[in-house]
Amino acid sequence: MCVTASRAGPLSRSTSGDPGKGSEAAVATKVVLVDDHELIRQGLRRAFERSGEFEVTGEAGSIAEAIDIVAATTPDVVVMDVRLPDGSGLDATRKLRALRSDLGIVVLTMYAGDEQLFGALEAGASAFVPKDAPADDVVAAARHAAVSPRAFTANDLAGAMQRRLTPTGPQLSPREREVLGLLADGLGVAQISKQLFISESTTKTHISKVYEKLGAANRAQALMTAMRLRLIANPAEPRP
């Protein structure tokens, strides 16, 4: 599925010469490959060259190299790994997008979760492809990116958007959230009861429900799960 992000409209790239010169051959789409693993770059190069539509004009193993090669070769598309030795490929995507609005950027990552997908979208990428996808998927994404660099596409985009819009994880009631917060502050049953003006039996019921919803057997497990789900702040992080 492809959706146009809230950015400037897509810019089309001409893949042939002047229509008035009908005999002129089609122009190959120029691609730069950015990944710190040479074997991955070689595999992608073969896939792009096999398609017959693309010309790989450069390869880079770092952000610094990528910026220089893009400036020198002015490609139509960049295939960008997320994890690079000198920084994040998403930061590089932002830099390249700021330099060229017409550049197609395909983000390639081994960690293909929703956060990475939306990170690529927000960075200005044209497409998002997990590394475990077939090489032909990367080629197809580059084909899209060359034609619509400012429209974002990803195989699981619809599902990711649905998951972002639909609350996930345990749904605690307002009272259960209060109890969880007091547990995190180190209060016991009697102290929680006094602070919330409820009986100890009611407090124990709320605590039992919190444990059940978090899949925890005790306070420590409940707090660890709650921190992981960001239901409470990590003690190492400053509170707002």
CSV table of C-alpha atoms in Angstrom, one decimal:
chain,number,residue,atom,x,y,z
A,1,MET,CA,0.0,0.0,0.0
A,2,CYS,CA,1.2,3.5,-0.7
A,3,VAL,CA,0.1,6.6,1.1
A,4,THR,CA,1.2,10.2,0.4
A,5,ALA,CA,2.6,11.8,3.5
A,6,SER,CA,1.8,15.3,4.6
A,7,ARG,CA,4.7,16.7,2.6
A,8,ALA,CA,5.1,18.4,-0.8
A,9,GLY,CA,3.4,16.6,-3.7
A,10,PRO,CA,5.2,13.8,-5.7
A,11,LEU,CA,7.6,14.9,-8.3
A,12,SER,CA,7.8,12.7,-11.4
A,13,ARG,CA,11.1,11.8,-13.1
A,14,SER,CA,11.2,11.5,-16.8
A,15,THR,CA,12.6,8.1,-17.9
A,16,SER,CA,13.0,8.9,-21.5
A,17,GLY,CA,14.3,11.7,-23.6
A,18,ASP,CA,12.3,14.6,-25.2
A,19,PRO,CA,9.0,13.2,-26.5
A,20,GLY,CA,9.8,14.9,-29.7
A,21,LYS,CA,12.8,12.6,-30.1
A,22,GLY,CA,10.9,9.3,-30.2
A,23,SER,CA,14.0,7.4,-31.2
A,24,GLU,CA,15.9,8.4,-28.1
A,25,ALA,CA,16.6,5.4,-25.7
A,26,ALA,CA,15.2,5.4,-22.2
A,27,VAL,CA,17.4,6.7,-19.5
A,28,ALA,CA,18.4,4.3,-16.7
A,29,THR,CA,17.5,5.2,-13.2
A,30,LYS,CA,20.6,6.0,-11.2
A,31,VAL,CA,20.9,4.3,-7.8
A,32,VAL,CA,23.4,4.7,-4.9
A,33,LEU,CA,23.6,1.8,-2.3
A,34,VAL,CA,24.4,2.7,1.3
A,35,ASP,CA,25.1,-0.2,3.6
A,36,ASP,CA,28.2,-1.1,5.7
A,37,HIS,CA,28.0,-4.8,4.7
A,38,GLU,CA,29.7,-5.3,1.3
A,39,LEU,CA,27.8,-8.6,0.7
A,40,ILE,CA,24.5,-6.9,1.0
A,41,ARG,CA,25.6,-4.2,-1.4
A,42,GLN,CA,26.8,-6.8,-3.9
A,43,GLY,CA,23.5,-8.6,-3.7
A,44,LEU,CA,21.5,-5.4,-4.2
A,45,ARG,CA,23.7,-4.4,-7.1
A,46,ARG,CA,23.1,-7.7,-8.9
A,47,ALA,CA,19.3,-7.3,-8.3
A,48,PHE,CA,19.3,-3.8,-9.7
A,49,GLU,CA,21.5,-4.6,-12.7
A,50,ARG,CA,19.4,-7.7,-13.4
A,51,SER,CA,16.2,-5.6,-13.7
A,52,GLY,CA,17.6,-3.7,-16.6
A,53,GLU,CA,16.1,-0.4,-15.5
A,54,PHE,CA,18.7,0.8,-13.1
A,55,GLU,CA,22.4,1.8,-13.1
A,56,VAL,CA,24.2,1.6,-9.8
A,57,THR,CA,26.4,4.7,-9.8
A,58,GLY,CA,27.9,4.4,-6.4
A,59,GLU,CA,28.2,2.5,-3.1
A,60,ALA,CA,28.9,3.7,0.4
A,61,GLY,CA,29.5,2.1,3.8
A,62,SER,CA,28.9,5.2,5.9
A,63,ILE,CA,26.9,8.4,6.1
A,64,ALA,CA,29.8,10.6,5.2
A,65,GLU,CA,30.6,8.5,2.1
A,66,ALA,CA,27.0,8.5,1.1
A,67,ILE,CA,26.6,12.3,1.3
A,68,ASP,CA,29.8,12.7,-0.8
A,69,ILE,CA,28.7,10.1,-3.4
A,70,VAL,CA,25.2,11.6,-3.7
A,71,ALA,CA,26.7,15.0,-4.3
A,72,ALA,CA,29.1,13.7,-6.9
A,73,THR,CA,26.8,11.4,-8.9
A,74,THR,CA,23.4,13.0,-8.4
A,75,PRO,CA,21.4,9.7,-8.3
A,76,ASP,CA,17.7,9.4,-8.7
A,77,VAL,CA,17.4,6.9,-5.8
A,78,VAL,CA,19.4,6.1,-2.7
A,79,VAL,CA,18.9,2.8,-0.8
A,80,MET,CA,19.8,3.7,2.8
A,81,ASP,CA,20.5,1.2,5.6
A,82,VAL,CA,19.4,2.4,9.0
A,83,ARG,CA,22.4,1.3,11.1
A,84,LEU,CA,25.7,2.7,9.9
A,85,PRO,CA,29.1,3.1,11.6
A,86,ASP,CA,28.9,6.9,11.8
A,87,GLY,CA,25.2,7.3,12.7
A,88,SER,CA,21.6,6.6,11.9
A,89,GLY,CA,20.5,6.2,8.3
A,90,LEU,CA,17.3,8.1,9.3
A,91,ASP,CA,19.4,11.1,10.1
A,92,ALA,CA,21.1,10.8,6.8
A,93,THR,CA,17.7,10.5,5.1
A,94,ARG,CA,16.7,13.8,6.7
A,95,LYS,CA,19.9,15.5,5.5
A,96,LEU,CA,19.4,14.2,1.9
A,97,ARG,CA,15.7,15.2,1.9
A,98,ALA,CA,16.7,18.7,3.0
A,99,LEU,CA,19.2,18.9,0.1
A,100,ARG,CA,17.0,17.4,-2.6
A,101,SER,CA,13.2,17.1,-2.6
A,102,ASP,CA,13.2,15.1,-5.8
A,103,LEU,CA,15.5,12.3,-4.5
A,104,GLY,CA,14.0,8.9,-4.0
A,105,ILE,CA,15.1,7.4,-0.7
A,106,VAL,CA,14.5,3.7,0.2
A,107,VAL,CA,15.1,2.9,3.9
A,108,LEU,CA,16.4,-0.6,4.4
A,109,THR,CA,16.5,-2.1,7.9
A,110,MET,CA,17.0,-5.3,9.8
A,111,TYR,CA,14.7,-4.0,12.6
A,112,ALA,CA,11.3,-3.7,10.8
A,113,GLY,CA,9.0,-2.6,13.6
A,114,ASP,CA,6.3,0.0,13.6
A,115,GLU,CA,8.6,2.6,15.2
A,116,GLN,CA,11.2,2.1,12.5
A,117,LEU,CA,8.6,2.4,9.8
A,118,PHE,CA,7.2,5.6,11.2
A,119,GLY,CA,10.7,6.9,11.8
A,120,ALA,CA,11.4,6.5,8.1
A,121,LEU,CA,8.2,8.2,7.1
A,122,GLU,CA,8.9,11.1,9.4
A,123,ALA,CA,12.5,11.4,8.1
A,124,GLY,CA,11.2,11.9,4.6
A,125,ALA,CA,11.9,8.5,3.1
A,126,SER,CA,10.0,7.4,0.0
A,127,ALA,CA,9.8,3.7,1.0
A,128,PHE,CA,10.6,1.3,3.8
A,129,VAL,CA,11.7,-2.3,3.2
A,130,PRO,CA,12.9,-4.9,5.8
A,131,LYS,CA,16.2,-6.6,5.0
A,132,ASP,CA,14.6,-10.0,5.1
A,133,ALA,CA,12.4,-9.1,2.2
A,134,PRO,CA,13.3,-10.4,-1.3
A,135,ALA,CA,15.7,-8.2,-3.3
A,136,ASP,CA,13.0,-7.7,-5.8
A,137,ASP,CA,11.0,-5.8,-3.2
A,138,VAL,CA,13.9,-3.4,-2.8
A,139,VAL,CA,13.9,-2.9,-6.6
A,140,ALA,CA,10.2,-2.3,-6.6
A,141,ALA,CA,10.5,0.2,-3.8
A,142,ALA,CA,13.3,2.0,-5.7
A,143,ARG,CA,11.0,2.1,-8.8
A,144,HIS,CA,8.3,3.8,-6.8
A,145,ALA,CA,10.8,6.1,-5.1
A,146,ALA,CA,12.1,7.3,-8.5
A,147,VAL,CA,8.7,8.2,-9.7
A,148,SER,CA,7.1,9.5,-6.5
A,149,PRO,CA,9.9,10.5,-4.1
A,150,ARG,CA,7.6,12.4,-1.8
A,151,ALA,CA,5.0,9.6,-1.4
A,152,PHE,CA,5.7,6.9,1.2
A,153,THR,CA,5.2,3.2,0.7
A,154,ALA,CA,5.7,0.1,2.9
A,155,ASN,CA,4.3,-3.4,2.7
A,156,ASP,CA,2.7,-3.2,6.2
A,157,LEU,CA,1.9,0.5,6.2
A,158,ALA,CA,-1.9,-0.1,6.6
A,159,GLY,CA,-1.4,-2.5,9.5
A,160,ALA,CA,1.1,-0.1,11.2
A,161,MET,CA,-1.3,2.8,10.9
A,162,GLN,CA,-4.1,0.7,12.3
A,163,ARG,CA,-2.0,-0.4,15.3
A,164,ARG,CA,-1.0,3.2,16.0
A,165,LEU,CA,-4.6,4.3,16.0
A,166,THR,CA,-5.8,1.4,18.1
A,167,PRO,CA,-4.7,1.3,21.7
A,168,THR,CA,-2.7,-1.9,22.5
A,169,GLY,CA,-1.5,-3.5,25.6
A,170,PRO,CA,-3.3,-3.8,29.0
A,171,GLN,CA,-6.1,-1.3,29.5
A,172,LEU,CA,-6.0,-0.2,33.2
A,173,SER,CA,-8.9,1.7,34.7
A,174,PRO,CA,-8.1,5.2,36.2
A,175,ARG,CA,-8.2,3.7,39.7
A,176,GLU,CA,-5.9,0.8,38.7
A,177,ARG,CA,-3.5,3.4,37.3
A,178,GLU,CA,-3.5,5.2,40.6
A,179,VAL,CA,-2.8,2.0,42.5
A,180,LEU,CA,0.0,1.2,40.0
A,181,GLY,CA,1.6,4.6,40.6
A,182,LEU,CA,1.5,4.2,44.3
A,183,LEU,CA,3.0,0.7,44.1
A,184,ALA,CA,5.8,2.3,42.0
A,185,ASP,CA,6.3,4.8,44.8
A,186,GLY,CA,6.9,1.9,47.2
A,187,LEU,CA,3.6,2.1,49.2
A,188,GLY,CA,2.1,-1.0,50.8
A,189,VAL,CA,-1.5,-2.0,51.0
A,190,ALA,CA,-2.3,-0.1,54.2
A,191,GLN,CA,-0.7,3.1,52.9
A,192,ILE,CA,-2.4,2.9,49.5
A,193,SER,CA,-5.8,2.4,51.2
A,194,LYS,CA,-5.2,5.4,53.4
A,195,GLN,CA,-4.2,7.6,50.6
A,196,LEU,CA,-7.1,6.6,48.3
A,197,PHE,CA,-9.6,6.5,51.1
A,198,ILE,CA,-10.6,2.9,50.3
A,199,SER,CA,-10.6,-0.3,52.3
A,200,GLU,CA,-7.7,-2.6,52.4
A,201,SER,CA,-9.8,-5.4,50.8
A,202,THR,CA,-10.7,-3.1,47.9
A,203,THR,CA,-7.0,-2.1,47.5
A,204,LYS,CA,-6.0,-5.8,47.4
A,205,THR,CA,-8.6,-6.4,44.7
A,206,HIS,CA,-7.2,-3.5,42.6
A,207,ILE,CA,-3.7,-4.8,43.0
A,208,SER,CA,-4.8,-8.2,42.0
A,209,LYS,CA,-6.4,-6.8,38.9
A,210,VAL,CA,-3.3,-4.8,38.0
A,211,TYR,CA,-1.1,-7.9,38.3
A,212,GLU,CA,-3.6,-9.9,36.2
A,213,LYS,CA,-3.7,-7.4,33.4
A,214,LEU,CA,0.1,-7.0,33.4
A,215,GLY,CA,0.6,-10.8,33.5
A,216,ALA,CA,2.6,-10.4,36.7
A,217,ALA,CA,2.9,-12.6,39.8
A,218,ASN,CA,4.3,-9.9,42.1
A,219,ARG,CA,5.0,-6.2,42.5
A,220,ALA,CA,8.5,-6.4,41.0
A,221,GLN,CA,7.2,-8.1,37.8
A,222,ALA,CA,4.3,-5.7,37.6
A,223,LEU,CA,6.6,-2.7,37.8
A,224,MET,CA,9.0,-4.0,35.3
A,225,THR,CA,6.2,-4.7,32.8
A,226,ALA,CA,4.7,-1.3,33.5
A,227,MET,CA,8.0,0.4,32.8
A,228,ARG,CA,8.4,-1.5,29.6
A,229,LEU,CA,4.9,-0.5,28.4
A,230,ARG,CA,5.6,3.0,29.6
A,231,LEU,CA,2.6,2.9,31.9
A,232,ILE,CA,4.9,4.4,34.6
A,233,ALA,CA,8.2,6.3,34.3
A,234,ASN,CA,11.5,4.5,34.6
A,235,PRO,CA,13.2,5.7,37.9
A,236,ALA,CA,16.3,6.5,35.8
A,237,GLU,CA,14.3,9.0,33.7
A,238,PRO,CA,13.3,12.4,35.1
A,239,ARG,CA,9.6,12.7,35.8
A,240,PRO,CA,7.7,15.5,33.9
